[in-house]
Amino acid sequence: MSDSTQAVKENQLVDRFGRTINYVRLSVTDRCDLRCVYCMPENMTFVPRAQLLTLEEMETVGRSFIALGVDKIRITGGEPLVRKNILQLFNNLGAIDELKDLTLTTNGTQLKKYAKQLKAAGVTRINISLDTLRADRFHEMTRVGELKRTLDGIDAAIACDFGQIKLNSVVLKNYNHDEILDLVKFVIDRGIDISFIEEMPLGENTHHDRAKTYYSSDEILEDLRQHYEILPSTMRTAGPTRYFQLGEHENTRIGFISPHSHNFCESCNRVRVTAEGRLLLCLGQEHSVDLRHVIRANPGDRTALDQAIIKSMEIKPKGHDFNLNSQTILLRHMNMTGG
Ligand code: SAM
Ligand code: SF4
């Protein structure tokens, strides 16, 4: 590594609250082949393609963050694997030595086609969203999806031997809360992990009343305690998940992402970049910087982009204030946010 790179490397991103930012979630599209009821409305309006960052611009953003000390990038969306030529981005980011962890969050529908190529590109870990094992419910919760495609995708990923495969399940009372044990058995049988997620109030939701469908992580833990010995896990990833181990099932970890019941802001180490190049400093607040403008105003010069990212640390908020009963909600849906 050259001296100049070393100097930049030491330039870690630290916010006003002393939190070091070493993790970026990069949303590569707001589009998706599913329409999950907690994520977006049925007839979602997507961003016009010309407003999206190109894949080259996304790589430039990734390179800036890496030069500023970020060593973990998660590619997300929308559904990242529906973006045309997306492997190009995985291949180019995967080839950067300083990037320790290149991960993906996907609904799994395209994994049968892409799993091997993602592994070859250097993807270390994959999160796959699956809320139910029942085909009719899957169709109901995703509005359009076919369960088998996601199950085939999970099998394809398992066959490729990624460092970690984790299911993400958003749990809604009276939709899928009665499937927690089935989902846990599914992951135990396959030696993979699962995280249960409390729904976050992103975007208006006319489909269901979020306060009524709230099913807390503690309720899930209680359900599991009836059948398993719950042990604390030593596992830590860069994300907000709290992990537990189930008795002797040592190949499976059970995680909880609990924005309502266990606020995770104190240890926040991450920022998000939307598919339009908006750097979001907090999942639950609107503080942001328009990186697309910076890139397009300074073609071929990454210094301005680096500086904009460094300066953004001054406006990273202390935390979100999600409130299930509040009338004020963020207008931004999860697919726009980069979950
Ligand atoms: N399409 C990919 C997928 O579904 O995995 C990646 C993007 S999706 C927005 C990322 C994660 O956010 C998924 O695990 C999804 O279940 C979760 N998610 C979507 N809307 C949510 C909400 N309102 N609250 C909590 N999690 C949500
Ligand atoms: Fe698509 Fe993922 Fe949102 Fe479901 S959660 S609609 S799969 S972006």
mmCIF file of C-alpha atoms and ligand atoms in Angstrom:
data_model
loop_
_atom_site.group_PDB
_atom_site.id
_atom_site.type_symbol
_atom_site.label_atom_id
_atom_site.label_comp_id
_atom_site.label_asym_id
_atom_site.label_seq_id
_atom_site.Cartn_x
_atom_site.Cartn_y
_atom_site.Cartn_z
ATOM 1 C CA MET A 1 0.000 0.000 0.000
ATOM 2 C CA SER A 2 1.413 3.439 -0.929
ATOM 3 C CA ASP A 3 2.029 6.136 1.705
ATOM 4 C CA SER A 4 -0.751 8.313 0.331
ATOM 5 C CA THR A 5 -3.240 5.455 0.553
ATOM 6 C CA GLN A 6 -2.043 4.820 4.093
ATOM 7 C CA ALA A 7 -2.739 8.459 5.022
ATOM 8 C CA VAL A 8 -6.287 8.189 3.743
ATOM 9 C CA LYS A 9 -6.697 4.815 5.408
ATOM 10 C CA GLU A 10 -6.039 6.402 8.791
ATOM 11 C CA ASN A 11 -8.775 8.884 8.039
ATOM 12 C CA GLN A 12 -11.483 6.807 9.678
ATOM 13 C CA LEU A 13 -15.062 8.011 9.561
ATOM 14 C CA VAL A 14 -16.046 9.023 13.084
ATOM 15 C CA ASP A 15 -19.278 10.845 13.889
ATOM 16 C CA ARG A 16 -20.056 13.470 16.575
ATOM 17 C CA PHE A 17 -20.942 10.744 19.061
ATOM 18 C CA GLY A 18 -17.618 8.942 18.665
ATOM 19 C CA ARG A 19 -19.056 6.104 16.587
ATOM 20 C CA THR A 20 -16.717 4.789 13.884
ATOM 21 C CA ILE A 21 -18.466 4.063 10.607
ATOM 22 C CA ASN A 22 -17.001 1.014 8.907
ATOM 23 C CA TYR A 23 -20.097 -0.436 7.268
ATOM 24 C CA VAL A 24 -22.090 0.775 4.248
ATOM 25 C CA ARG A 25 -25.312 -0.576 2.822
ATOM 26 C CA LEU A 26 -25.475 0.177 -0.863
ATOM 27 C CA SER A 27 -28.882 0.003 -2.497
ATOM 28 C CA VAL A 28 -28.486 -0.746 -6.193
ATOM 29 C CA THR A 29 -32.137 -0.426 -7.195
ATOM 30 C CA ASP A 30 -35.496 0.433 -5.651
ATOM 31 C CA ARG A 31 -37.201 -2.040 -8.010
ATOM 32 C CA CYS A 32 -38.251 -5.510 -7.026
ATOM 33 C CA ASP A 33 -39.981 -8.580 -8.402
ATOM 34 C CA LEU A 34 -41.995 -8.908 -5.158
ATOM 35 C CA ARG A 35 -44.273 -6.490 -3.302
ATOM 36 C CA CYS A 36 -43.970 -7.481 0.360
ATOM 37 C CA VAL A 37 -46.845 -5.980 2.325
ATOM 38 C CA TYR A 38 -44.594 -4.383 5.003
ATOM 39 C CA CYS A 39 -42.116 -2.976 2.480
ATOM 40 C CA MET A 40 -43.994 -1.205 -0.306
ATOM 41 C CA PRO A 41 -47.484 -0.564 -1.682
ATOM 42 C CA GLU A 42 -48.924 -2.799 -4.375
ATOM 43 C CA ASN A 43 -48.583 -0.176 -7.096
ATOM 44 C CA MET A 44 -45.314 1.365 -6.063
ATOM 45 C CA THR A 45 -43.903 4.162 -8.232
ATOM 46 C CA PHE A 46 -40.227 3.518 -8.915
ATOM 47 C CA VAL A 47 -37.486 6.058 -9.522
ATOM 48 C CA PRO A 48 -36.885 6.780 -13.244
ATOM 49 C CA ARG A 49 -33.789 4.898 -14.385
ATOM 50 C CA ALA A 50 -31.894 8.077 -15.368
ATOM 51 C CA GLN A 51 -31.994 9.180 -11.742
ATOM 52 C CA LEU A 52 -30.251 6.043 -10.501
ATOM 53 C CA LEU A 53 -26.509 5.932 -10.020
ATOM 54 C CA THR A 54 -24.846 3.943 -12.778
ATOM 55 C CA LEU A 55 -23.009 0.802 -11.684
ATOM 56 C CA GLU A 56 -19.723 2.640 -12.301
ATOM 57 C CA GLU A 57 -20.848 5.485 -10.012
ATOM 58 C CA MET A 58 -21.814 2.947 -7.354
ATOM 59 C CA GLU A 59 -18.370 1.403 -7.583
ATOM 60 C CA THR A 60 -16.822 4.870 -7.186
ATOM 61 C CA VAL A 61 -18.920 5.448 -4.068
ATOM 62 C CA GLY A 62 -17.802 2.054 -2.751
ATOM 63 C CA ARG A 63 -14.148 2.883 -3.435
ATOM 64 C CA SER A 64 -14.424 6.213 -1.584
ATOM 65 C CA PHE A 65 -15.896 4.572 1.487
ATOM 66 C CA ILE A 66 -13.254 1.838 1.435
ATOM 67 C CA ALA A 67 -10.507 4.470 1.222
ATOM 68 C CA LEU A 68 -12.094 6.058 4.300
ATOM 69 C CA GLY A 69 -11.867 2.908 6.389
ATOM 70 C CA VAL A 70 -15.072 1.053 5.519
ATOM 71 C CA ASP A 71 -14.372 -2.680 5.308
ATOM 72 C CA LYS A 72 -17.887 -4.052 4.995
ATOM 73 C CA ILE A 73 -20.349 -3.352 2.177
ATOM 74 C CA ARG A 74 -23.785 -4.925 1.925
ATOM 75 C CA ILE A 75 -25.476 -4.785 -1.471
ATOM 76 C CA THR A 76 -29.217 -4.399 -1.073
ATOM 77 C CA GLY A 77 -32.295 -2.770 -2.599
ATOM 78 C CA GLY A 78 -35.109 -3.193 -3.729
ATOM 79 C CA GLU A 79 -34.065 -6.527 -5.076
ATOM 80 C CA PRO A 80 -30.396 -6.183 -6.006
ATOM 81 C CA LEU A 81 -30.360 -9.192 -8.312
ATOM 82 C CA VAL A 82 -32.929 -7.654 -10.684
ATOM 83 C CA ARG A 83 -30.544 -4.800 -11.572
ATOM 84 C CA LYS A 84 -29.127 -5.360 -15.061
ATOM 85 C CA ASN A 85 -25.411 -6.343 -15.155
ATOM 86 C CA ILE A 86 -25.235 -6.345 -11.354
ATOM 87 C CA LEU A 87 -22.480 -8.990 -11.339
ATOM 88 C CA GLN A 88 -20.137 -6.327 -12.686
ATOM 89 C CA LEU A 89 -20.432 -4.414 -9.392
ATOM 90 C CA PHE A 90 -19.937 -7.557 -7.282
ATOM 91 C CA ASN A 91 -16.885 -8.546 -9.339
ATOM 92 C CA ASN A 92 -15.277 -5.109 -9.126
ATOM 93 C CA LEU A 93 -15.932 -4.527 -5.423
ATOM 94 C CA GLY A 94 -15.015 -8.137 -4.611
ATOM 95 C CA ALA A 95 -11.574 -7.580 -6.134
ATOM 96 C CA ILE A 96 -10.674 -4.791 -3.643
ATOM 97 C CA ASP A 97 -8.347 -6.255 -0.991
ATOM 98 C CA GLU A 98 -9.258 -3.775 1.750
ATOM 99 C CA LEU A 99 -12.893 -4.824 1.601
ATOM 100 C CA LYS A 100 -13.126 -7.648 4.144
ATOM 101 C CA ASP A 101 -16.812 -8.400 3.864
ATOM 102 C CA LEU A 102 -18.939 -8.125 0.727
ATOM 103 C CA THR A 103 -22.463 -9.227 1.561
ATOM 104 C CA LEU A 104 -25.865 -9.330 -0.065
ATOM 105 C CA THR A 105 -29.477 -9.106 1.066
ATOM 106 C CA THR A 106 -31.866 -10.709 -1.403
ATOM 107 C CA ASN A 107 -35.324 -12.210 -1.641
ATOM 108 C CA GLY A 108 -33.691 -15.269 -3.181
ATOM 109 C CA THR A 109 -35.762 -15.450 -6.362
ATOM 110 C CA GLN A 110 -32.704 -15.077 -8.626
ATOM 111 C CA LEU A 111 -30.217 -17.040 -6.538
ATOM 112 C CA LYS A 112 -30.565 -20.255 -8.503
ATOM 113 C CA LYS A 113 -29.175 -18.312 -11.448
ATOM 114 C CA TYR A 114 -26.580 -16.212 -9.589
ATOM 115 C CA ALA A 115 -25.354 -18.037 -6.446
ATOM 116 C CA LYS A 116 -22.210 -19.563 -8.016
ATOM 117 C CA GLN A 117 -21.195 -16.332 -9.724
ATOM 118 C CA LEU A 118 -21.692 -14.354 -6.507
ATOM 119 C CA LYS A 119 -19.476 -16.771 -4.622
ATOM 120 C CA ALA A 120 -16.838 -16.479 -7.373
ATOM 121 C CA ALA A 121 -17.060 -12.666 -7.173
ATOM 122 C CA GLY A 122 -16.090 -12.784 -3.500
ATOM 123 C CA VAL A 123 -19.437 -12.449 -1.755
ATOM 124 C CA THR A 124 -18.793 -13.655 1.779
ATOM 125 C CA ARG A 125 -22.275 -13.899 3.278
ATOM 126 C CA ILE A 126 -25.894 -13.772 2.106
ATOM 127 C CA ASN A 127 -29.108 -12.796 3.879
ATOM 128 C CA ILE A 128 -32.226 -14.230 2.257
ATOM 129 C CA SER A 129 -35.674 -12.959 3.171
ATOM 130 C CA LEU A 130 -38.277 -15.598 3.941
ATOM 131 C CA ASP A 131 -41.267 -14.932 6.196
ATOM 132 C CA THR A 132 -43.284 -18.090 5.705
ATOM 133 C CA LEU A 133 -42.986 -21.682 4.516
ATOM 134 C CA ARG A 134 -46.561 -21.849 3.268
ATOM 135 C CA ALA A 135 -47.032 -21.191 -0.442
ATOM 136 C CA ASP A 136 -50.408 -19.465 -0.041
ATOM 137 C CA ARG A 137 -49.110 -17.175 2.692
ATOM 138 C CA PHE A 138 -45.960 -16.435 0.751
ATOM 139 C CA HIS A 139 -48.126 -15.296 -2.123
ATOM 140 C CA GLU A 140 -50.250 -13.232 0.258
ATOM 141 C CA MET A 141 -47.319 -11.555 2.041
ATOM 142 C CA THR A 142 -45.337 -10.848 -1.140
ATOM 143 C CA ARG A 143 -48.517 -10.181 -3.176
ATOM 144 C CA VAL A 144 -47.004 -11.832 -6.276
ATOM 145 C CA GLY A 145 -44.337 -14.323 -5.218
ATOM 146 C CA GLU A 146 -43.935 -18.047 -5.629
ATOM 147 C CA LEU A 147 -42.435 -19.756 -2.562
ATOM 148 C CA LYS A 148 -40.623 -22.413 -4.569
ATOM 149 C CA ARG A 149 -38.386 -19.877 -6.317
ATOM 150 C CA THR A 150 -37.068 -18.571 -3.010
ATOM 151 C CA LEU A 151 -36.672 -22.096 -1.583
ATOM 152 C CA ASP A 152 -34.719 -23.114 -4.708
ATOM 153 C CA GLY A 153 -32.598 -20.000 -4.267
ATOM 154 C CA ILE A 154 -31.840 -20.930 -0.651
ATOM 155 C CA ASP A 155 -30.780 -24.443 -1.747
ATOM 156 C CA ALA A 156 -28.556 -22.977 -4.456
ATOM 157 C CA ALA A 157 -26.860 -20.670 -1.946
ATOM 158 C CA ILE A 158 -26.329 -23.484 0.569
ATOM 159 C CA ALA A 159 -24.681 -25.572 -2.162
ATOM 160 C CA CYS A 160 -22.130 -22.776 -2.735
ATOM 161 C CA ASP A 161 -20.804 -22.825 0.826
ATOM 162 C CA PHE A 162 -20.901 -19.098 1.697
ATOM 163 C CA GLY A 163 -19.376 -18.093 5.045
ATOM 164 C CA GLN A 164 -22.825 -17.434 6.469
ATOM 165 C CA ILE A 165 -26.347 -17.799 5.154
ATOM 166 C CA LYS A 166 -29.020 -16.148 7.229
ATOM 167 C CA LEU A 167 -32.747 -15.938 6.690
ATOM 168 C CA ASN A 168 -34.489 -12.649 7.506
ATOM 169 C CA SER A 169 -38.093 -12.975 8.664
ATOM 170 C CA VAL A 170 -40.282 -9.990 9.377
ATOM 171 C CA VAL A 171 -42.834 -11.251 11.908
ATOM 172 C CA LEU A 172 -46.376 -9.884 11.815
ATOM 173 C CA LYS A 173 -48.989 -10.933 14.336
ATOM 174 C CA ASN A 174 -51.801 -12.895 12.701
ATOM 175 C CA TYR A 175 -49.866 -13.181 9.444
ATOM 176 C CA ASN A 176 -46.909 -15.425 10.236
ATOM 177 C CA HIS A 177 -46.216 -15.289 13.990
ATOM 178 C CA ASP A 178 -47.462 -18.873 14.290
ATOM 179 C CA GLU A 179 -44.648 -20.092 12.010
ATOM 180 C CA ILE A 180 -41.709 -19.170 14.205
ATOM 181 C CA LEU A 181 -41.046 -22.761 15.273
ATOM 182 C CA ASP A 182 -41.400 -24.045 11.699
ATOM 183 C CA LEU A 183 -38.929 -21.440 10.438
ATOM 184 C CA VAL A 184 -36.510 -22.313 13.235
ATOM 185 C CA LYS A 185 -36.751 -26.022 12.392
ATOM 186 C CA PHE A 186 -36.123 -25.150 8.731
ATOM 187 C CA VAL A 187 -32.850 -23.357 9.558
ATOM 188 C CA ILE A 188 -31.711 -25.969 12.071
ATOM 189 C CA ASP A 189 -32.223 -28.710 9.470
ATOM 190 C CA ARG A 190 -30.013 -26.779 7.050
ATOM 191 C CA GLY A 191 -27.386 -25.534 9.518
ATOM 192 C CA ILE A 192 -28.037 -21.878 8.667
ATOM 193 C CA ASP A 193 -29.036 -18.823 10.752
ATOM 194 C CA ILE A 194 -32.188 -16.747 11.038
ATOM 195 C CA SER A 195 -33.033 -13.230 12.210
ATOM 196 C CA PHE A 196 -36.500 -12.237 13.270
ATOM 197 C CA ILE A 197 -37.277 -8.589 12.531
ATOM 198 C CA GLU A 198 -39.789 -6.198 14.075
ATOM 199 C CA GLU A 199 -41.522 -4.230 11.308
ATOM 200 C CA MET A 200 -40.227 -0.686 11.019
ATOM 201 C CA PRO A 201 -42.563 2.234 10.214
ATOM 202 C CA LEU A 202 -41.051 3.221 6.879
ATOM 203 C CA GLY A 203 -43.484 4.602 4.334
ATOM 204 C CA GLU A 204 -47.226 4.809 4.688
ATOM 205 C CA ASN A 205 -48.792 1.368 5.047
ATOM 206 C CA THR A 206 -52.462 1.092 4.144
ATOM 207 C CA HIS A 207 -52.306 -2.709 4.023
ATOM 208 C CA HIS A 208 -52.295 -3.349 7.779
ATOM 209 C CA ASP A 209 -52.191 -1.449 11.052
ATOM 210 C CA ARG A 210 -48.597 -1.720 12.233
ATOM 211 C CA ALA A 211 -49.531 -1.292 15.880
ATOM 212 C CA LYS A 212 -51.933 -4.247 15.632
ATOM 213 C CA THR A 213 -49.524 -6.563 13.794
ATOM 214 C CA TYR A 214 -46.609 -5.782 16.123
ATOM 215 C CA TYR A 215 -45.098 -8.990 17.492
ATOM 216 C CA SER A 216 -42.093 -8.203 19.662
ATOM 217 C CA SER A 217 -38.758 -10.000 19.735
ATOM 218 C CA ASP A 218 -39.425 -10.804 23.401
ATOM 219 C CA GLU A 219 -42.648 -12.586 22.463
ATOM 220 C CA ILE A 220 -40.736 -14.645 19.896
ATOM 221 C CA LEU A 221 -38.052 -15.487 22.458
ATOM 222 C CA GLU A 222 -40.783 -16.596 24.850
ATOM 223 C CA ASP A 223 -42.306 -18.846 22.155
ATOM 224 C CA LEU A 224 -38.899 -20.404 21.549
ATOM 225 C CA ARG A 225 -38.214 -20.906 25.266
ATOM 226 C CA GLN A 226 -41.170 -23.319 25.409
ATOM 227 C CA HIS A 227 -39.236 -25.686 23.119
ATOM 228 C CA TYR A 228 -35.527 -24.862 23.282
ATOM 229 C CA GLU A 229 -32.883 -23.925 25.767
ATOM 230 C CA ILE A 230 -31.931 -20.347 24.808
ATOM 231 C CA LEU A 231 -28.274 -19.520 25.294
ATOM 232 C CA PRO A 232 -26.533 -16.207 24.627
ATOM 233 C CA SER A 233 -24.321 -16.376 21.546
ATOM 234 C CA THR A 234 -20.881 -14.851 21.298
ATOM 235 C CA MET A 235 -21.496 -14.164 17.623
ATOM 236 C CA ARG A 236 -21.254 -10.504 16.578
ATOM 237 C CA THR A 237 -21.580 -9.149 13.076
ATOM 238 C CA ALA A 238 -21.335 -5.532 12.055
ATOM 239 C CA GLY A 239 -25.131 -5.212 12.008
ATOM 240 C CA PRO A 240 -27.769 -4.509 14.685
ATOM 241 C CA THR A 241 -28.683 -8.160 15.295
ATOM 242 C CA ARG A 242 -28.600 -9.710 18.803
ATOM 243 C CA TYR A 243 -27.812 -13.428 18.538
ATOM 244 C CA PHE A 244 -28.758 -16.458 20.626
ATOM 245 C CA GLN A 245 -27.975 -20.166 20.394
ATOM 246 C CA LEU A 246 -30.572 -22.908 20.734
ATOM 247 C CA GLY A 247 -29.368 -25.663 23.067
ATOM 248 C CA GLU A 248 -27.178 -28.153 21.262
ATOM 249 C CA HIS A 249 -27.923 -26.825 17.769
ATOM 250 C CA GLU A 250 -24.551 -25.202 17.410
ATOM 251 C CA ASN A 251 -24.707 -24.620 13.636
ATOM 252 C CA THR A 252 -27.673 -22.287 13.916
ATOM 253 C CA ARG A 253 -27.912 -18.853 15.468
ATOM 254 C CA ILE A 254 -31.173 -17.063 16.129
ATOM 255 C CA GLY A 255 -30.963 -13.306 15.750
ATOM 256 C CA PHE A 256 -33.267 -10.448 16.620
ATOM 257 C CA ILE A 257 -33.481 -7.053 14.973
ATOM 258 C CA SER A 258 -35.644 -5.117 17.382
ATOM 259 C CA PRO A 259 -35.936 -1.442 16.474
ATOM 260 C CA HIS A 260 -38.895 -0.994 18.839
ATOM 261 C CA SER A 261 -38.023 -3.095 21.841
ATOM 262 C CA HIS A 262 -34.187 -2.955 21.877
ATOM 263 C CA ASN A 263 -32.889 0.231 20.312
ATOM 264 C CA PHE A 264 -29.560 -0.404 18.578
ATOM 265 C CA CYS A 265 -28.506 3.184 17.805
ATOM 266 C CA GLU A 266 -25.802 3.510 20.440
ATOM 267 C CA SER A 267 -23.543 1.081 18.632
ATOM 268 C CA CYS A 268 -24.469 2.246 15.118
ATOM 269 C CA ASN A 269 -21.515 1.814 12.774
ATOM 270 C CA ARG A 270 -23.251 2.167 9.422
ATOM 271 C CA VAL A 271 -24.716 4.449 6.789
ATOM 272 C CA ARG A 272 -26.778 3.747 3.678
ATOM 273 C CA VAL A 273 -26.592 4.939 0.093
ATOM 274 C CA THR A 274 -29.835 4.845 -1.871
ATOM 275 C CA ALA A 275 -29.992 3.818 -5.511
ATOM 276 C CA GLU A 276 -30.174 7.525 -6.420
ATOM 277 C CA GLY A 277 -26.959 8.203 -4.564
ATOM 278 C CA ARG A 278 -28.458 9.793 -1.485
ATOM 279 C CA LEU A 279 -26.240 9.112 1.518
ATOM 280 C CA LEU A 280 -28.626 8.436 4.411
ATOM 281 C CA LEU A 281 -26.987 8.892 7.768
ATOM 282 C CA CYS A 282 -29.714 7.066 9.721
ATOM 283 C CA LEU A 283 -32.329 4.473 8.770
ATOM 284 C CA GLY A 284 -35.001 6.323 10.709
ATOM 285 C CA GLN A 285 -34.174 9.990 9.960
ATOM 286 C CA GLU A 286 -33.970 12.126 6.844
ATOM 287 C CA HIS A 287 -30.444 13.596 7.304
ATOM 288 C CA SER A 288 -28.735 12.991 3.989
ATOM 289 C CA VAL A 289 -26.184 14.148 1.427
ATOM 290 C CA ASP A 290 -26.670 14.051 -2.357
ATOM 291 C CA LEU A 291 -23.608 12.079 -3.489
ATOM 292 C CA ARG A 292 -24.913 11.816 -7.062
ATOM 293 C CA HIS A 293 -24.675 15.581 -7.376
ATOM 294 C CA VAL A 294 -21.120 15.552 -5.996
ATOM 295 C CA ILE A 295 -20.010 12.789 -8.387
ATOM 296 C CA ARG A 296 -21.597 14.337 -11.472
ATOM 297 C CA ALA A 297 -20.292 17.828 -10.648
ATOM 298 C CA ASN A 298 -16.724 16.508 -10.308
ATOM 299 C CA PRO A 299 -16.200 13.943 -13.075
ATOM 300 C CA GLY A 300 -13.034 11.890 -12.712
ATOM 301 C CA ASP A 301 -12.152 13.488 -9.350
ATOM 302 C CA ARG A 302 -12.864 11.456 -6.262
ATOM 303 C CA THR A 303 -11.511 14.001 -3.776
ATOM 304 C CA ALA A 304 -14.784 15.946 -3.644
ATOM 305 C CA LEU A 305 -16.680 12.720 -3.002
ATOM 306 C CA ASP A 306 -14.295 11.716 -0.198
ATOM 307 C CA GLN A 307 -14.679 15.171 1.350
ATOM 308 C CA ALA A 308 -18.493 15.071 1.127
ATOM 309 C CA ILE A 309 -18.524 11.702 2.899
ATOM 310 C CA ILE A 310 -16.154 12.913 5.634
ATOM 311 C CA LYS A 311 -18.270 16.030 6.162
ATOM 312 C CA SER A 312 -21.474 13.983 6.363
ATOM 313 C CA MET A 313 -20.309 12.651 9.731
ATOM 314 C CA GLU A 314 -21.242 16.050 11.187
ATOM 315 C CA ILE A 315 -24.932 15.414 10.548
ATOM 316 C CA LYS A 316 -25.258 11.751 11.491
ATOM 317 C CA PRO A 317 -28.105 11.801 14.039
ATOM 318 C CA LYS A 318 -27.905 10.187 17.449
ATOM 319 C CA GLY A 319 -30.630 7.695 16.588
ATOM 320 C CA HIS A 320 -34.045 6.932 15.192
ATOM 321 C CA ASP A 321 -37.252 7.511 17.127
ATOM 322 C CA PHE A 322 -39.539 4.882 15.672
ATOM 323 C CA ASN A 323 -42.903 4.923 17.370
ATOM 324 C CA LEU A 324 -45.633 2.459 16.448
ATOM 325 C CA ASN A 325 -48.439 4.797 17.423
ATOM 326 C CA SER A 326 -47.024 7.984 15.985
ATOM 327 C CA GLN A 327 -48.857 9.735 13.171
ATOM 328 C CA THR A 328 -45.573 11.023 11.788
ATOM 329 C CA ILE A 329 -43.972 8.375 9.675
ATOM 330 C CA LEU A 330 -41.094 8.511 7.272
ATOM 331 C CA LEU A 331 -42.434 8.733 3.739
ATOM 332 C CA ARG A 332 -39.559 6.631 2.455
ATOM 333 C CA HIS A 333 -40.417 2.952 2.016
ATOM 334 C CA MET A 334 -37.887 0.246 2.894
ATOM 335 C CA ASN A 335 -37.156 -0.528 -0.774
ATOM 336 C CA MET A 336 -36.102 3.126 -1.191
ATOM 337 C CA THR A 337 -34.026 3.014 1.953
ATOM 338 C CA GLY A 338 -31.845 -0.006 1.337
ATOM 339 C CA GLY A 339 -32.832 -2.384 4.129
HETATM 340 N N1 SAM B 1 -35.221 -7.410 -1.609
HETATM 341 C C1 SAM B 1 -34.231 -7.854 -0.688
HETATM 342 C C2 SAM B 1 -34.846 -8.675 0.413
HETATM 343 O O1 SAM B 1 -36.077 -8.668 0.538
HETATM 344 O O2 SAM B 1 -34.084 -9.299 1.157
HETATM 345 C C3 SAM B 1 -33.393 -6.748 -0.111
HETATM 346 C C4 SAM B 1 -34.083 -5.463 0.260
HETATM 347 S S1 SAM B 1 -35.259 -5.601 1.584
HETATM 348 C C5 SAM B 1 -35.827 -3.952 1.716
HETATM 349 C C6 SAM B 1 -34.186 -5.843 2.973
HETATM 350 C C7 SAM B 1 -34.811 -6.375 4.227
HETATM 351 O O3 SAM B 1 -35.689 -5.405 4.736
HETATM 352 C C8 SAM B 1 -35.614 -7.649 4.028
HETATM 353 O O4 SAM B 1 -35.163 -8.634 4.916
HETATM 354 C C9 SAM B 1 -37.035 -7.239 4.359
HETATM 355 O O5 SAM B 1 -37.742 -8.269 4.957
HETATM 356 C C10 SAM B 1 -36.797 -6.082 5.301
HETATM 357 N N2 SAM B 1 -37.888 -5.124 5.374
HETATM 358 C C11 SAM B 1 -38.602 -4.572 4.372
HETATM 359 N N3 SAM B 1 -39.514 -3.705 4.849
HETATM 360 C C12 SAM B 1 -39.369 -3.700 6.195
HETATM 361 C C13 SAM B 1 -40.005 -2.997 7.254
HETATM 362 N N4 SAM B 1 -40.963 -2.104 7.042
HETATM 363 N N5 SAM B 1 -39.582 -3.253 8.518
HETATM 364 C C14 SAM B 1 -38.607 -4.145 8.766
HETATM 365 N N6 SAM B 1 -37.948 -4.816 7.809
HETATM 366 C C15 SAM B 1 -38.336 -4.614 6.535
HETATM 367 FE FE1 SF4 B 2 -38.860 -6.577 -2.508
HETATM 368 FE FE2 SF4 B 2 -37.276 -7.050 -0.449
HETATM 369 FE FE3 SF4 B 2 -39.164 -5.148 -0.311
HETATM 370 FE FE4 SF4 B 2 -39.906 -7.677 -0.374
HETATM 371 S S1 SF4 B 2 -38.686 -6.711 1.239
HETATM 372 S S2 SF4 B 2 -40.770 -6.012 -1.611
HETATM 373 S S3 SF4 B 2 -38.391 -8.585 -1.643
HETATM 374 S S4 SF4 B 2 -37.401 -5.124 -1.613
#
